[in-house]
Amino acid sequence: MPLGTMVKAIMEAGALGKKVFFLNPPPVLGEVVEELGRQEFEVYLVYDEVKLQRVLAQEPDSIVFANIDNGAKDKDWTQYIQGIRNDPKTSAVGLGVVSMNEDRELMQLYLMELQLPCGYIVVKLGASKTAEILSKTLEANEARGRRKFVRATCPPGVALAYLDIDGKNFRAEVSDLSSAGCALRFDDALVCKPGTILRGLQLNIKGVRVLADGFVAAKRDEGDRPTHIVMFAPASLDEERRDKIRNLVFKLNQANMEKLLASI
């Protein structure tokens, strides 16, 4: 996929919300990030501060939490933060830090002198408490925007759906996914009118299977294989299934972001 197309796809995936980057995250944040994903925040783990800064130039309405216990020395983290603030392309980025260190002078440096809008988050309070603090911080910084569901773009061949209609099996490629619905293109040019009920839709994404019912909310004509916008029937998804989809959305978005980072 060309770089410009990749950037556009990733940007459109979260047009109404903010991307939240955890830079050089400590291991404890793995569980925290999963919880934030379940709360429909668009979160990413990043391990290259230079490449992240290039992405931020394309995504200025983002939030970054830097782990100041890892990577560059503390004085370099302050320089890195100031570099983001002083660059007109990234000056609007929301900044915060995470650390195991509860040193009051260090907290004062980031909170009072640098005045980071997203705060100084102590991560040794445990995954549950850290997730709660981060969630409140993201809410205060309007990380969701007007968006209720995080959407992921699915690369070709990664996500498939299977459906039985009147005893005949159909296969479709999933091009977009969220916990609310998906976009499908059937292999054999099957066309379903808006309003069509789809029962027993089986999603197979990255080796994970999820079964749901849904209905065709809209249809986009694209050559001989139209794209069907399918909304899941809420009653067909218990919380475990919905969490599976949210976790898949996180993994898909993370993989897309890693491809972008590798290309810039």
Tab-separated table of C-alpha atoms in Angstrom:
chain	number	residue	atom	x	y	z
A	1	MET	CA	0.000	0.000	0.000
A	2	PRO	CA	1.444	3.434	-0.922
A	3	LEU	CA	2.470	5.574	2.049
A	4	GLY	CA	-0.057	8.310	1.228
A	5	THR	CA	-2.891	5.778	1.030
A	6	MET	CA	-1.797	4.179	4.300
A	7	VAL	CA	-1.713	7.530	6.087
A	8	LYS	CA	-5.138	8.438	4.724
A	9	ALA	CA	-6.626	5.096	5.797
A	10	ILE	CA	-5.265	5.393	9.324
A	11	MET	CA	-6.385	9.018	9.628
A	12	GLU	CA	-9.898	8.250	8.383
A	13	ALA	CA	-10.175	5.343	10.827
A	14	GLY	CA	-10.269	7.820	13.718
A	15	ALA	CA	-11.506	11.017	12.122
A	16	LEU	CA	-13.785	11.880	15.032
A	17	GLY	CA	-11.498	10.803	17.872
A	18	LYS	CA	-7.909	11.151	19.012
A	19	LYS	CA	-5.172	8.598	18.687
A	20	VAL	CA	-3.498	7.817	22.010
A	21	PHE	CA	0.161	6.784	21.851
A	22	PHE	CA	2.099	5.148	24.683
A	23	LEU	CA	5.783	5.706	23.973
A	24	ASN	CA	8.176	3.027	25.281
A	25	PRO	CA	5.427	1.655	27.572
A	26	PRO	CA	6.380	-0.439	30.631
A	27	PRO	CA	5.064	-4.057	30.667
A	28	VAL	CA	2.292	-3.210	33.131
A	29	LEU	CA	0.644	-1.028	30.492
A	30	GLY	CA	-0.123	-4.057	28.303
A	31	GLU	CA	-3.129	-4.948	30.447
A	32	VAL	CA	-4.025	-1.280	30.865
A	33	VAL	CA	-4.082	-0.657	27.122
A	34	GLU	CA	-6.383	-3.649	26.606
A	35	GLU	CA	-8.802	-2.158	29.125
A	36	LEU	CA	-8.670	1.242	27.411
A	37	GLY	CA	-9.394	-0.503	24.114
A	38	ARG	CA	-12.442	-2.141	25.687
A	39	GLN	CA	-13.583	1.376	26.587
A	40	GLU	CA	-13.372	2.347	22.884
A	41	PHE	CA	-10.259	4.514	23.082
A	42	GLU	CA	-7.950	4.262	20.065
A	43	VAL	CA	-4.633	3.282	21.627
A	44	TYR	CA	-1.197	2.407	20.241
A	45	LEU	CA	2.112	1.161	21.627
A	46	VAL	CA	5.154	2.823	20.044
A	47	TYR	CA	8.863	2.252	20.647
A	48	ASP	CA	10.558	4.833	18.428
A	49	GLU	CA	10.303	8.456	19.551
A	50	VAL	CA	11.780	9.862	16.322
A	51	LYS	CA	9.342	8.066	14.033
A	52	LEU	CA	6.473	8.848	16.382
A	53	GLN	CA	7.240	12.542	16.011
A	54	ARG	CA	6.934	12.158	12.232
A	55	VAL	CA	3.532	10.514	12.641
A	56	LEU	CA	2.436	13.268	15.016
A	57	ALA	CA	3.175	15.824	12.300
A	58	GLN	CA	0.440	14.069	10.294
A	59	GLU	CA	-1.746	13.477	13.377
A	60	PRO	CA	-1.512	16.734	15.391
A	61	ASP	CA	-4.752	16.044	17.267
A	62	SER	CA	-3.224	13.108	19.156
A	63	ILE	CA	-2.266	12.346	22.752
A	64	VAL	CA	1.129	10.961	23.798
A	65	PHE	CA	2.132	9.411	27.121
A	66	ALA	CA	5.912	8.978	27.292
A	67	ASN	CA	7.450	6.484	29.693
A	68	ILE	CA	10.215	8.605	31.200
A	69	ASP	CA	11.728	5.563	32.952
A	70	ASN	CA	12.803	4.088	29.620
A	71	GLY	CA	14.672	5.184	26.515
A	72	ALA	CA	16.237	8.614	26.646
A	73	LYS	CA	17.583	10.124	29.858
A	74	ASP	CA	15.278	12.379	31.830
A	75	LYS	CA	16.784	15.603	30.499
A	76	ASP	CA	16.304	14.266	26.980
A	77	TRP	CA	12.624	13.605	27.658
A	78	THR	CA	12.098	17.240	28.577
A	79	GLN	CA	13.875	18.230	25.359
A	80	TYR	CA	11.744	15.783	23.389
A	81	ILE	CA	8.559	17.210	24.880
A	82	GLN	CA	9.662	20.763	24.195
A	83	GLY	CA	10.556	19.744	20.652
A	84	ILE	CA	6.994	18.561	20.060
A	85	ARG	CA	5.589	21.733	21.589
A	86	ASN	CA	7.833	24.075	19.619
A	87	ASP	CA	7.148	22.474	16.246
A	88	PRO	CA	4.106	24.167	14.636
A	89	LYS	CA	3.130	20.814	13.097
A	90	THR	CA	2.874	19.095	16.496
A	91	SER	CA	2.225	21.912	18.957
A	92	ALA	CA	-1.411	20.817	19.438
A	93	VAL	CA	-0.479	17.298	20.594
A	94	GLY	CA	-1.670	16.492	24.120
A	95	LEU	CA	1.280	15.397	26.276
A	96	GLY	CA	1.603	13.368	29.452
A	97	VAL	CA	4.105	11.009	31.066
A	98	VAL	CA	3.980	7.662	32.844
A	99	SER	CA	6.543	6.600	35.423
A	100	MET	CA	7.214	4.304	38.366
A	101	ASN	CA	8.930	7.237	40.077
A	102	GLU	CA	6.937	9.187	42.668
A	103	ASP	CA	9.675	11.767	43.289
A	104	ARG	CA	7.954	15.059	44.056
A	105	GLU	CA	10.570	17.209	42.353
A	106	LEU	CA	10.237	15.170	39.183
A	107	MET	CA	6.457	15.473	39.339
A	108	GLN	CA	6.769	19.223	39.812
A	109	LEU	CA	9.039	19.465	36.776
A	110	TYR	CA	6.440	17.896	34.489
A	111	LEU	CA	3.263	19.176	36.108
A	112	MET	CA	4.199	22.702	37.211
A	113	GLU	CA	7.107	23.753	35.008
A	114	LEU	CA	6.238	21.933	31.785
A	115	GLN	CA	2.494	21.967	32.606
A	116	LEU	CA	1.659	18.782	30.743
A	117	PRO	CA	-2.095	18.771	30.042
A	118	CYS	CA	-2.343	14.972	30.296
A	119	GLY	CA	-0.528	14.737	33.602
A	120	TYR	CA	2.024	12.590	35.361
A	121	ILE	CA	0.666	9.049	35.783
A	122	VAL	CA	2.295	6.772	38.365
A	123	VAL	CA	1.975	3.242	36.982
A	124	LYS	CA	3.009	1.246	40.050
A	125	LEU	CA	-0.463	1.719	41.497
A	126	GLY	CA	-1.535	-1.445	39.658
A	127	ALA	CA	-3.188	-2.058	36.289
A	128	SER	CA	-6.754	-1.429	37.466
A	129	LYS	CA	-6.017	1.900	39.176
A	130	THR	CA	-3.738	3.035	36.337
A	131	ALA	CA	-6.459	2.253	33.777
A	132	GLU	CA	-8.973	4.212	35.845
A	133	ILE	CA	-6.702	7.277	36.041
A	134	LEU	CA	-5.817	7.131	32.344
A	135	SER	CA	-9.466	6.709	31.383
A	136	LYS	CA	-10.463	9.806	33.336
A	137	THR	CA	-7.545	11.734	31.827
A	138	LEU	CA	-8.548	10.723	28.297
A	139	GLU	CA	-12.167	11.634	28.978
A	140	ALA	CA	-11.081	15.065	30.222
A	141	ASN	CA	-9.059	15.543	27.030
A	142	GLU	CA	-11.993	14.447	24.818
A	143	ALA	CA	-10.064	11.528	23.333
A	144	ARG	CA	-13.214	9.880	21.971
A	145	GLY	CA	-14.519	13.010	20.276
A	146	ARG	CA	-18.007	12.365	18.912
A	147	ARG	CA	-17.090	8.815	18.005
A	148	LYS	CA	-18.628	5.919	19.964
A	149	PHE	CA	-16.719	3.060	18.337
A	150	VAL	CA	-13.112	2.681	17.198
A	151	ARG	CA	-12.826	1.400	13.633
A	152	ALA	CA	-9.977	-0.591	12.076
A	153	THR	CA	-9.067	-1.012	8.422
A	154	CYS	CA	-8.445	-4.659	7.533
A	155	PRO	CA	-5.651	-5.382	5.015
A	156	PRO	CA	-6.623	-7.709	2.134
A	157	GLY	CA	-6.769	-11.373	3.136
A	158	VAL	CA	-6.571	-10.741	6.893
A	159	ALA	CA	-10.275	-10.760	7.772
A	160	LEU	CA	-12.990	-12.988	6.302
A	161	ALA	CA	-16.671	-13.571	6.968
A	162	TYR	CA	-18.822	-16.614	6.213
A	163	LEU	CA	-22.569	-16.709	5.810
A	164	ASP	CA	-25.208	-19.316	5.032
A	165	ILE	CA	-28.211	-18.084	3.061
A	166	ASP	CA	-30.913	-20.631	2.168
A	167	GLY	CA	-28.441	-23.487	2.469
A	168	LYS	CA	-25.805	-21.864	0.287
A	169	ASN	CA	-22.463	-20.777	1.751
A	170	PHE	CA	-21.000	-17.366	0.960
A	171	ARG	CA	-17.613	-15.910	1.783
A	172	ALA	CA	-16.805	-12.207	2.094
A	173	GLU	CA	-13.743	-10.108	2.720
A	174	VAL	CA	-13.969	-7.738	5.689
A	175	SER	CA	-12.468	-4.351	4.873
A	176	ASP	CA	-13.432	-2.484	8.056
A	177	LEU	CA	-14.315	-3.589	11.565
A	178	SER	CA	-15.643	-2.110	14.795
A	179	SER	CA	-17.587	-3.530	17.720
A	180	ALA	CA	-20.698	-2.003	16.130
A	181	GLY	CA	-20.373	-3.503	12.664
A	182	CYS	CA	-18.219	-4.219	9.623
A	183	ALA	CA	-17.884	-3.670	5.870
A	184	LEU	CA	-18.124	-6.756	3.632
A	185	ARG	CA	-17.428	-7.557	-0.014
A	186	PHE	CA	-18.718	-10.990	-1.062
A	187	ASP	CA	-16.527	-13.137	-3.308
A	188	ASP	CA	-19.202	-14.041	-5.845
A	189	ALA	CA	-20.823	-10.622	-6.282
A	190	LEU	CA	-23.677	-11.413	-3.899
A	191	VAL	CA	-25.804	-8.300	-3.482
A	192	CYS	CA	-27.955	-7.752	-0.392
A	193	LYS	CA	-30.393	-4.878	-0.207
A	194	PRO	CA	-30.256	-2.477	2.750
A	195	GLY	CA	-32.388	-3.919	5.515
A	196	THR	CA	-31.467	-7.536	4.737
A	197	ILE	CA	-31.088	-9.597	7.917
A	198	LEU	CA	-27.871	-11.632	8.131
A	199	ARG	CA	-28.070	-14.439	10.679
A	200	GLY	CA	-25.116	-16.522	11.831
A	201	LEU	CA	-22.441	-14.285	10.332
A	202	GLN	CA	-19.097	-15.856	11.224
A	203	LEU	CA	-16.077	-13.572	11.358
A	204	ASN	CA	-12.610	-15.076	11.114
A	205	ILE	CA	-9.950	-12.467	11.820
A	206	LYS	CA	-6.341	-13.217	12.733
A	207	GLY	CA	-7.369	-16.733	13.711
A	208	VAL	CA	-10.124	-15.504	16.056
A	209	ARG	CA	-13.721	-16.475	15.318
A	210	VAL	CA	-16.746	-14.450	16.352
A	211	LEU	CA	-20.359	-15.287	15.560
A	212	ALA	CA	-22.972	-12.533	15.286
A	213	ASP	CA	-26.254	-11.568	13.652
A	214	GLY	CA	-26.613	-8.320	11.782
A	215	PHE	CA	-28.371	-6.382	9.061
A	216	VAL	CA	-27.262	-4.516	5.960
A	217	ALA	CA	-27.422	-0.822	6.825
A	218	ALA	CA	-26.103	0.491	3.503
A	219	LYS	CA	-24.539	-0.606	0.235
A	220	ARG	CA	-21.782	1.119	-1.732
A	221	ASP	CA	-21.509	0.161	-5.389
A	222	GLU	CA	-17.874	-0.480	-6.276
A	223	GLY	CA	-17.635	-2.275	-9.591
A	224	ASP	CA	-19.071	-5.804	-9.657
A	225	ARG	CA	-18.471	-6.336	-5.919
A	226	PRO	CA	-20.421	-3.821	-3.838
A	227	THR	CA	-19.430	-3.113	-0.243
A	228	HIS	CA	-22.106	-3.886	2.327
A	229	ILE	CA	-22.116	-1.919	5.580
A	230	VAL	CA	-23.339	-4.371	8.208
A	231	MET	CA	-24.417	-3.411	11.718
A	232	PHE	CA	-24.294	-6.132	14.361
A	233	ALA	CA	-27.470	-6.961	16.261
A	234	PRO	CA	-26.615	-5.980	19.869
A	235	ALA	CA	-28.497	-8.959	21.288
A	236	SER	CA	-26.271	-11.363	19.313
A	237	LEU	CA	-23.072	-10.147	21.004
A	238	ASP	CA	-22.494	-10.805	24.668
A	239	GLU	CA	-19.735	-8.849	26.409
A	240	GLU	CA	-17.156	-11.585	25.785
A	241	ARG	CA	-17.766	-11.528	22.024
A	242	ARG	CA	-17.794	-7.749	21.920
A	243	ASP	CA	-14.493	-7.646	23.826
A	244	LYS	CA	-13.035	-10.085	21.292
A	245	ILE	CA	-13.925	-7.678	18.503
A	246	ARG	CA	-12.533	-4.688	20.394
A	247	ASN	CA	-9.273	-6.560	20.954
A	248	LEU	CA	-9.132	-7.405	17.240
A	249	VAL	CA	-9.701	-3.742	16.370
A	250	PHE	CA	-6.773	-2.808	18.623
A	251	LYS	CA	-4.507	-5.450	17.039
A	252	LEU	CA	-5.445	-4.445	13.492
A	253	ASN	CA	-4.874	-0.760	14.179
A	254	GLN	CA	-1.588	-1.542	15.944
A	255	ALA	CA	-0.383	-3.582	12.947
A	256	ASN	CA	-1.364	-0.789	10.551
A	257	MET	CA	0.477	1.755	12.675
A	258	GLU	CA	3.592	-0.426	12.828
A	259	LYS	CA	3.616	-0.641	9.020
A	260	LEU	CA	3.356	3.130	8.833
A	261	LEU	CA	6.154	3.621	11.371
A	262	ALA	CA	8.368	1.208	9.447
A	263	SER	CA	7.848	3.183	6.257
A	264	ILE	CA	8.736	6.681	7.479
